[in-house]
C-alpha cells in the first residue's frame, strides 16, 4: 500500500490479546534520578568507586542511544549486564493499539502494570507532526479527577497516577516508533545533534492533571531536559494545568518549564461550570500565580488555552473581558475549536465567530493563533483522550489478581 493511501485514512494496528503472566515485576531504571540509580547499584554490589561511571554509562545508553535491552549496552561488562538483567528492567510499555490519522497524527494506546489499580491500566499518547517541529502530548494520570464539562478525558474517573518511569517511557517509546534515536553504534561521548529530531517539543496535555501528580511529573521532566541525555530544552517543554495554584508556584521554582493554563472562561461563574477546580482556586488567585511565574517576558510567555464553545464563551464581550483579565501578563492565547465527542452537549463555535474573536485579541496586542484541529478522526485531538481503564471494586480486583497468579487470566 502506498504511503499516500495510508495517510488518506485512519490506520489502526491492534496488538494481539496477551495472556497475563504471574507478577514478577522488576524495578525499572528508567525514570530514576542519578542519585537514586546510584543507590540501587550500590545495593546490588557495584563498588562505590565505580558507581559514578556506571550511572554515566547507563544514562547514555538509556537516554542518548535509547536502548531497551541491557545486552545492547556493548561497553558494559558481561557480568554487569547479567546483574542488571537479573534485578532490573529497561523495557518499554506494551503497545495495545497504534493509530495513524489522515493528517499524520499518531496515537498510541499503552498498557502499564496495575500498581494498585487492580488490573493493567491503559493511557493514550499523541504525536503531532508539523512543519519544522513535532510535538508529543504526554499523559500524567490514568483518567482525571477534574470533570471539566467539555472534556472527554474528564468523563473517565481517576484510576491512578503514572510513575516517573511511565511518564518518561511515553517519550522513549515514541522516539523508538518514529526512528528518533541515533544509531545504536554511535560512540559514547559523541555529540548527537538535536537538529532533525522528529520530536522537538513535549506537552503535558494528555490524560490527567499533571500538578496532581507533581513529584512524578517533576522527576520525568527533569530527566527529559537533562543535557547529558534526552536534552530537550525547558523552553520546548510545556506543562498544562487547569489551575492548581500552589503547584504553579512550585512548577516555576522546581521545574522551570513553560506553563500553559486551561482557562476557557473569563469569569468565575462560567469557569466554575466549565472547569470545576475554579471553585477551589478562583480566577483572582490563578492570575496572581501566573503573574508571579519566574522568568516571564515577551520571549517566555504563558500560554492560555481557550476552547471555543458556541454561545457559551465566544462572544466579543468575552474577548474584551479576556484582554482585561490577562493585563500585565506576557501571554499567548491559543483558541481551540471544540472537538466533539460522543455524548457531549457542546458545539464548536462558528468559524466566522472564532476568527472575529481572534482578530479582537490580536488587535489588543496578544498573539492569538487558532489551533488547527489534529487527529479528530482517531479521537486524538484536545479533550478527546480516554482509555477504558476503570478502578475495580476490591472483591473483583482480588479475584482478578488470583487469576493472574494462577496464570489463567486474560486481558
PDB file of N, CA, C and O in Angstrom, residues 4 7 91 99 192 297 342:
ATOM      1  N   UNK A   4       0.715   7.408   0.493  1.00  0.00           N
ATOM      2  CA  UNK A   4      -0.384   8.359   0.331  1.00  0.00           C
ATOM      3  C   UNK A   4      -1.713   7.728   0.681  1.00  0.00           C
ATOM      4  O   UNK A   4      -2.603   8.391   1.209  1.00  0.00           O
ATOM      5  N   UNK A   7      -2.053   7.676   4.489  1.00  0.00           N
ATOM      6  CA  UNK A   7      -2.326   8.978   5.078  1.00  0.00           C
ATOM      7  C   UNK A   7      -3.713   9.496   4.734  1.00  0.00           C
ATOM      8  O   UNK A   7      -4.148  10.489   5.301  1.00  0.00           O
ATOM      9  N   UNK A  91      12.597  -2.129  29.822  1.00  0.00           N
ATOM     10  CA  UNK A  91      11.665  -2.424  28.739  1.00  0.00           C
ATOM     11  C   UNK A  91      10.660  -1.300  28.549  1.00  0.00           C
ATOM     12  O   UNK A  91      10.352  -0.543  29.475  1.00  0.00           O
ATOM     13  N   UNK A  99      -2.594   4.103  16.125  1.00  0.00           N
ATOM     14  CA  UNK A  99      -3.440   4.656  15.073  1.00  0.00           C
ATOM     15  C   UNK A  99      -2.721   5.814  14.390  1.00  0.00           C
ATOM     16  O   UNK A  99      -2.031   6.597  15.040  1.00  0.00           O
ATOM     17  N   UNK A 192      25.610  14.202  19.662  1.00  0.00           N
ATOM     18  CA  UNK A 192      24.479  13.815  18.822  1.00  0.00           C
ATOM     19  C   UNK A 192      23.641  15.050  18.554  1.00  0.00           C
ATOM     20  O   UNK A 192      23.094  15.647  19.483  1.00  0.00           O
ATOM     21  N   UNK A 297       8.562  36.936  30.112  1.00  0.00           N
ATOM     22  CA  UNK A 297       8.955  38.034  29.239  1.00  0.00           C
ATOM     23  C   UNK A 297       8.223  37.833  27.924  1.00  0.00           C
ATOM     24  O   UNK A 297       7.515  36.841  27.733  1.00  0.00           O
ATOM     25  N   UNK A 342     -18.515  11.612  21.694  1.00  0.00           N
ATOM     26  CA  UNK A 342     -19.836  11.003  21.910  1.00  0.00           C
ATOM     27  C   UNK A 342     -20.453  11.407  23.240  1.00  0.00           C
ATOM     28  O   UNK A 342     -19.836  11.267  24.294  1.00  0.00           O
TER      29      UNK A 342
END
